[in-house]
Coordinates of N, CA and C in Angstrom, one line a residue:
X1 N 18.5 29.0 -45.3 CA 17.7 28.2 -44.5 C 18.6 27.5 -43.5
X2 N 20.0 27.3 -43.6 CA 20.8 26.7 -42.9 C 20.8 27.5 -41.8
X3 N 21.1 28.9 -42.0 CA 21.7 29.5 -40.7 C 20.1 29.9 -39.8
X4 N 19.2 30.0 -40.4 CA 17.7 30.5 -39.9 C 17.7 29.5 -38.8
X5 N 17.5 28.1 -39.5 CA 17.0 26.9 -38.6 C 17.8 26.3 -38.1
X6 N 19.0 26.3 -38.7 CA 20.4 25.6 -38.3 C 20.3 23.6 -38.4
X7 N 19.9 23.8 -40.0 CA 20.1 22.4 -40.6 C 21.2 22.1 -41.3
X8 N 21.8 20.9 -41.4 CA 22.8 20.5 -42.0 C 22.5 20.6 -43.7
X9 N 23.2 20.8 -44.5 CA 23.2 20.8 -45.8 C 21.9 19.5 -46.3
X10 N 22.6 17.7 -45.9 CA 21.6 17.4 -46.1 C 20.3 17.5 -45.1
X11 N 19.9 17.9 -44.6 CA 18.3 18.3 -43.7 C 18.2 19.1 -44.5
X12 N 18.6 19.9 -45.0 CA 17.7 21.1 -45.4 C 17.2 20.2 -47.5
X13 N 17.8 19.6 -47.8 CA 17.4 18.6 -48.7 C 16.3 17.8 -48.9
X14 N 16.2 17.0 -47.5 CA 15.7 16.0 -47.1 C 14.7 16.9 -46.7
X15 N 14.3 18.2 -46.4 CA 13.1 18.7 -45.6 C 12.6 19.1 -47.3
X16 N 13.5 20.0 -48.1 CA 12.8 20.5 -49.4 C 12.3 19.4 -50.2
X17 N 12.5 17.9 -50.6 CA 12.3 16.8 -51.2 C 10.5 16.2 -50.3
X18 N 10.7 16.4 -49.2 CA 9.8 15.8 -48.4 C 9.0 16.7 -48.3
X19 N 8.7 17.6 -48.4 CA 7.7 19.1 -48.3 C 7.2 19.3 -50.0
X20 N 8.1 19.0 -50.1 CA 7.7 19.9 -52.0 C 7.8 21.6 -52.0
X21 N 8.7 21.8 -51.3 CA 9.2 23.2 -51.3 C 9.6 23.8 -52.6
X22 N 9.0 24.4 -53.3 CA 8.9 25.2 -54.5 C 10.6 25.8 -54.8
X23 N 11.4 25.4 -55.7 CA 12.5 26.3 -55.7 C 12.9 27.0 -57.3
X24 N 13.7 27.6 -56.9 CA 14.4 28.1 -58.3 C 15.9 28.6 -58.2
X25 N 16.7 28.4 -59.5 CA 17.5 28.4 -59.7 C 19.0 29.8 -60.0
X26 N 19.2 30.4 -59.5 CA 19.8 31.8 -60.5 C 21.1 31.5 -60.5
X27 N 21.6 31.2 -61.5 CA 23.2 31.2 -61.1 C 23.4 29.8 -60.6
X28 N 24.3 29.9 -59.3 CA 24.8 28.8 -58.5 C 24.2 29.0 -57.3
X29 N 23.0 30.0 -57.3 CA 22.2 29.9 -55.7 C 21.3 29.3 -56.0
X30 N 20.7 28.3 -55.1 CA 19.0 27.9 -54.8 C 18.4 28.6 -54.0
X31 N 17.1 29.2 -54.6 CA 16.4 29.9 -53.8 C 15.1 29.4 -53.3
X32 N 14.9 29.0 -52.5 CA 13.3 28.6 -51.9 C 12.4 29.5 -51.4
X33 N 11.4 28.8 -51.5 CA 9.9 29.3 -51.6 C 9.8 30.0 -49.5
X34 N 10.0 31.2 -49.5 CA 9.8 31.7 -47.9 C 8.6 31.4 -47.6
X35 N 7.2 31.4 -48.0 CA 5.9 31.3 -47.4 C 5.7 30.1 -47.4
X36 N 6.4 29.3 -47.9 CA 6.0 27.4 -48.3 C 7.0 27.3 -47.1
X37 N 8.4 27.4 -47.2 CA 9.1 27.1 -46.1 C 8.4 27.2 -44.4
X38 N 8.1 28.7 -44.4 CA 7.4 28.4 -43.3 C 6.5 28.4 -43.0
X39 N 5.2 27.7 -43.7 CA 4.1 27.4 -43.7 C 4.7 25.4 -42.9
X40 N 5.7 24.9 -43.5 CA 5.5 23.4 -43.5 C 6.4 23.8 -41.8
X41 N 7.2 24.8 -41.5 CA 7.8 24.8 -40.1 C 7.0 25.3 -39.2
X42 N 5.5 25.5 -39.6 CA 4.5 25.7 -38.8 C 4.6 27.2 -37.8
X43 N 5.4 28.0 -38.8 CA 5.5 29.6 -38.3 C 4.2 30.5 -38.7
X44 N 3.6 30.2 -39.8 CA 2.0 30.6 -40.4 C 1.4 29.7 -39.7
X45 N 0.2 30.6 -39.4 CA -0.8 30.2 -38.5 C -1.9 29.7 -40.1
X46 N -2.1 28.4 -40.2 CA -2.9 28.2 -41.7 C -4.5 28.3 -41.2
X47 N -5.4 29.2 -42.1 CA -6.3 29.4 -41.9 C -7.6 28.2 -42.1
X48 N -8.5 28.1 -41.4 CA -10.0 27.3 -41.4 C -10.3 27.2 -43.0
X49 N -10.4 26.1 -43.3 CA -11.5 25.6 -44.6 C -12.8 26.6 -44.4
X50 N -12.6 27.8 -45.6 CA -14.5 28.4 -45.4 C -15.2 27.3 -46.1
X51 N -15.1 26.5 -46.6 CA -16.3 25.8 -47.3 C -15.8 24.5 -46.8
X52 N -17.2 23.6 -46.8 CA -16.9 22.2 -46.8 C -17.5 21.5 -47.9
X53 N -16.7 20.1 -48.3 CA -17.2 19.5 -48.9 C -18.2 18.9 -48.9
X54 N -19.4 17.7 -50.3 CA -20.3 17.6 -49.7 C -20.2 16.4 -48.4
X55 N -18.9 15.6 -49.2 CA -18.7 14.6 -48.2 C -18.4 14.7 -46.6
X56 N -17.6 16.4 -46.6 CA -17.7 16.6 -45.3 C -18.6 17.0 -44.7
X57 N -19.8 17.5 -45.0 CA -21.2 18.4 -44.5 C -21.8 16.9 -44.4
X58 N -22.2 15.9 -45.2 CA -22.8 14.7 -44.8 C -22.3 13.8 -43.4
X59 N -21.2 14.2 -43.5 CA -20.5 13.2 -41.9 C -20.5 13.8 -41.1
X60 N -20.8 15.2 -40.9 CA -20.7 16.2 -39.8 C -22.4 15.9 -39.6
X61 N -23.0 16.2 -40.2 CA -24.4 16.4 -39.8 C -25.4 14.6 -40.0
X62 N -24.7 13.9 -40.4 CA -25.7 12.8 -40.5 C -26.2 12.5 -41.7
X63 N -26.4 13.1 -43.1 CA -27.6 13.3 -44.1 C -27.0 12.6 -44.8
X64 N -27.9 12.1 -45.9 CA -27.9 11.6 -46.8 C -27.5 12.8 -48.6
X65 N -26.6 12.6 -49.3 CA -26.2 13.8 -50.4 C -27.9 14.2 -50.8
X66 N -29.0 13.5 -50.9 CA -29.9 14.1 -51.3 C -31.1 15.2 -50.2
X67 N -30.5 15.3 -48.9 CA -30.7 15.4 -47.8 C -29.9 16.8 -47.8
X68 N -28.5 16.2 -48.3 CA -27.8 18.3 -47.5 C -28.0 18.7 -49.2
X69 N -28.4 18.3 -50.2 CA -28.8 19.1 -51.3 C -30.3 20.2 -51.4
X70 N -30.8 19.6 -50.4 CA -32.2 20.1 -50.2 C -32.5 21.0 -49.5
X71 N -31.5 21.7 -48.2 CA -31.3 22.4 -47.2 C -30.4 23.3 -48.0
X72 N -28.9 23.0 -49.2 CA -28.2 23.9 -49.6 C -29.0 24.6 -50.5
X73 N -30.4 23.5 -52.0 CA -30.3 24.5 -53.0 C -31.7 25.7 -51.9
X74 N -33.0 24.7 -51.2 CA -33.6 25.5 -50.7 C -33.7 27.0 -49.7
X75 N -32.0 26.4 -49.2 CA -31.8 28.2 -48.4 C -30.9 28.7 -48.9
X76 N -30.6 28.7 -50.3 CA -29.5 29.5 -50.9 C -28.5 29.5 -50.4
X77 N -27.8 28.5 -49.9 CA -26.3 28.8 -49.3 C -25.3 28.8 -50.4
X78 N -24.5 29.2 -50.6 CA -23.8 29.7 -51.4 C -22.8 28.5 -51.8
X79 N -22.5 27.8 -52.9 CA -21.4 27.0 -53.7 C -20.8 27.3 -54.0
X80 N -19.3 26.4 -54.1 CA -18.4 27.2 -54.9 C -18.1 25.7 -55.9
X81 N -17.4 26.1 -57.0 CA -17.0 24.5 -57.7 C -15.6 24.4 -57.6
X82 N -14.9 23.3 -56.8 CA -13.3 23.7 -56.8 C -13.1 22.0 -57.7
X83 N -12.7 22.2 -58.7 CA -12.7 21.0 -60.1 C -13.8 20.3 -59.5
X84 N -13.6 18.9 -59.3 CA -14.7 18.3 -59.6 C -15.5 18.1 -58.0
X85 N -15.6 18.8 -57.7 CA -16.2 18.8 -56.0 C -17.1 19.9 -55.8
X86 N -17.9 20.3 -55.4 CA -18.7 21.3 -55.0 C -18.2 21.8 -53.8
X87 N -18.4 23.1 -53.1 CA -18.0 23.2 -52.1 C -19.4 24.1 -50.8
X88 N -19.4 23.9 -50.2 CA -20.5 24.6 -49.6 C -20.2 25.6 -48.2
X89 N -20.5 26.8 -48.3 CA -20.2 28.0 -47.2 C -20.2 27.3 -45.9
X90 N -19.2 27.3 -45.4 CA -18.9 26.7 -44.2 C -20.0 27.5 -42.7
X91 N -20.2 28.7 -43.1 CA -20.3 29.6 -41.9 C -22.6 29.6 -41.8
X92 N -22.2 29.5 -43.7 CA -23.9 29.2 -43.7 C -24.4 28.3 -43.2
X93 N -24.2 27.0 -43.8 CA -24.2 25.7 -43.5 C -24.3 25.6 -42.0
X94 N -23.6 26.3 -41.1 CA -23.5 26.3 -39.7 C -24.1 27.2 -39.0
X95 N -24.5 28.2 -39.6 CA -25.9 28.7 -39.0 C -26.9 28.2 -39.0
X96 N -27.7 27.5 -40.5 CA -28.7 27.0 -40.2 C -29.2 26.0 -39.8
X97 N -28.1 24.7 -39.5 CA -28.5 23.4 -39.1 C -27.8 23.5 -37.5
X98 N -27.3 24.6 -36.7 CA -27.0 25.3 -35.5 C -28.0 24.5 -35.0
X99 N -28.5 24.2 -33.0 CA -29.5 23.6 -32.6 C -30.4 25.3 -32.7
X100 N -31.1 25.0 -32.2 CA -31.8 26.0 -31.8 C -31.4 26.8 -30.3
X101 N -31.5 28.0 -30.6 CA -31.4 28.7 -28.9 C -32.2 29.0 -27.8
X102 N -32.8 28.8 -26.8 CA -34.0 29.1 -26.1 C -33.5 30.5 -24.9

Protein backbone atom coordinates (compact mmCIF):
# COMPACT_ATOMS: atom_id res chain seq x y z
CA UNK A 1 0.00 0.00 0.00
CA UNK A 2 2.99 2.20 0.53
CA UNK A 3 4.41 2.11 -2.92
CA UNK A 4 0.59 1.95 -4.73
CA UNK A 5 -0.43 5.27 -2.88
CA UNK A 6 2.78 6.43 -1.72
CA UNK A 7 2.05 6.72 2.11
CA UNK A 8 4.44 6.94 4.79
CA UNK A 9 4.58 3.92 7.11
CA UNK A 10 2.60 5.86 9.68
CA UNK A 11 -0.43 7.04 7.02
CA UNK A 12 -0.80 3.86 5.90
CA UNK A 13 -1.56 3.01 9.92
CA UNK A 14 -3.52 5.81 10.65
CA UNK A 15 -5.68 5.16 7.35
CA UNK A 16 -5.97 1.08 8.37
CA UNK A 17 -6.99 2.15 12.19
CA UNK A 18 -9.38 4.90 10.86
CA UNK A 19 -11.12 2.74 8.07
CA UNK A 20 -11.29 -0.59 9.89
CA UNK A 21 -9.37 -2.22 7.09
CA UNK A 22 -9.62 -5.93 7.65
CA UNK A 23 -6.04 -7.45 8.09
CA UNK A 24 -4.15 -10.54 8.64
CA UNK A 25 -1.12 -11.77 9.65
CA UNK A 26 1.46 -14.50 7.97
CA UNK A 27 4.79 -14.53 9.19
CA UNK A 28 6.22 -10.94 9.51
CA UNK A 29 3.99 -9.59 6.56
CA UNK A 30 0.67 -7.66 7.06
CA UNK A 31 -1.72 -8.23 4.58
CA UNK A 32 -4.75 -6.01 3.91
CA UNK A 33 -8.01 -6.37 2.85
CA UNK A 34 -7.65 -5.13 -1.41
CA UNK A 35 -11.52 -4.56 -1.88
CA UNK A 36 -11.91 -2.66 1.61
CA UNK A 37 -8.74 -0.74 0.82
CA UNK A 38 -10.09 0.50 -2.27
CA UNK A 39 -13.46 0.80 -1.59
CA UNK A 40 -12.58 3.52 1.46
CA UNK A 41 -9.89 5.26 -1.54
CA UNK A 42 -12.96 5.63 -3.42
CA UNK A 43 -11.57 3.47 -6.58
CA UNK A 44 -15.01 1.18 -6.39
CA UNK A 45 -17.68 2.75 -7.69
CA UNK A 46 -20.21 1.58 -4.42
CA UNK A 47 -23.50 0.56 -5.53
CA UNK A 48 -27.36 2.28 -4.78
CA UNK A 49 -29.27 0.84 -1.65
CA UNK A 50 -31.96 -1.64 -3.62
CA UNK A 51 -34.16 -1.41 -0.63
CA UNK A 52 -35.06 1.27 1.74
CA UNK A 53 -35.81 1.49 5.06
CA UNK A 54 -39.21 2.01 6.62
CA UNK A 55 -37.81 5.10 8.13
CA UNK A 56 -36.46 6.05 4.81
CA UNK A 57 -39.63 5.44 2.51
CA UNK A 58 -41.67 7.51 5.31
CA UNK A 59 -39.37 10.78 4.81
CA UNK A 60 -39.11 10.36 1.20
CA UNK A 61 -42.76 10.20 0.60
CA UNK A 62 -44.47 11.96 3.63
CA UNK A 63 -46.48 8.91 5.31
CA UNK A 64 -47.19 7.88 8.30
CA UNK A 65 -45.48 3.77 9.23
CA UNK A 66 -49.21 2.83 9.11
CA UNK A 67 -49.65 4.65 5.74
CA UNK A 68 -46.44 3.07 3.74
CA UNK A 69 -47.58 -0.41 5.46
CA UNK A 70 -50.73 -0.31 3.59
CA UNK A 71 -49.35 0.46 0.01
CA UNK A 72 -46.29 -2.25 0.84
CA UNK A 73 -48.52 -5.23 2.23
CA UNK A 74 -51.58 -4.22 -0.29
CA UNK A 75 -49.31 -4.20 -3.69
CA UNK A 76 -47.01 -6.86 -2.79
CA UNK A 77 -43.85 -5.09 -2.87
CA UNK A 78 -41.40 -7.25 -1.85
CA UNK A 79 -39.50 -7.13 1.96
CA UNK A 80 -36.60 -8.20 2.98
CA UNK A 81 -35.63 -8.49 6.97
CA UNK A 82 -31.97 -7.21 7.42
CA UNK A 83 -31.90 -7.96 11.70
CA UNK A 84 -34.16 -5.86 13.16
CA UNK A 85 -35.40 -3.51 10.27
CA UNK A 86 -37.53 -4.44 7.47
CA UNK A 87 -36.47 -3.39 4.20
CA UNK A 88 -38.61 -2.49 1.29
CA UNK A 89 -37.73 -2.83 -2.82
CA UNK A 90 -36.47 0.28 -3.62
CA UNK A 91 -37.33 0.12 -7.48
CA UNK A 92 -41.04 -1.03 -6.47
CA UNK A 93 -41.76 1.39 -3.97
CA UNK A 94 -40.70 3.86 -6.77
CA UNK A 95 -42.86 2.74 -9.40
CA UNK A 96 -45.91 2.89 -7.63
CA UNK A 97 -45.96 6.05 -5.66
CA UNK A 98 -44.09 7.63 -9.19
CA UNK A 99 -46.54 10.89 -10.15
CA UNK A 100 -48.55 9.87 -12.68
CA UNK A 101 -47.66 10.33 -16.54
CA UNK A 102 -50.01 12.13 -18.99
Amino acid sequence: MQRKFGMTVSAVYCFISKEGIPKMKIGRETLYSKTHVDAAKGLIKKEEPQYYTYAEAMEKYGMTHDQMHHYVKYHSIPRVKKGRYTCISRKELDDLLAPPTI
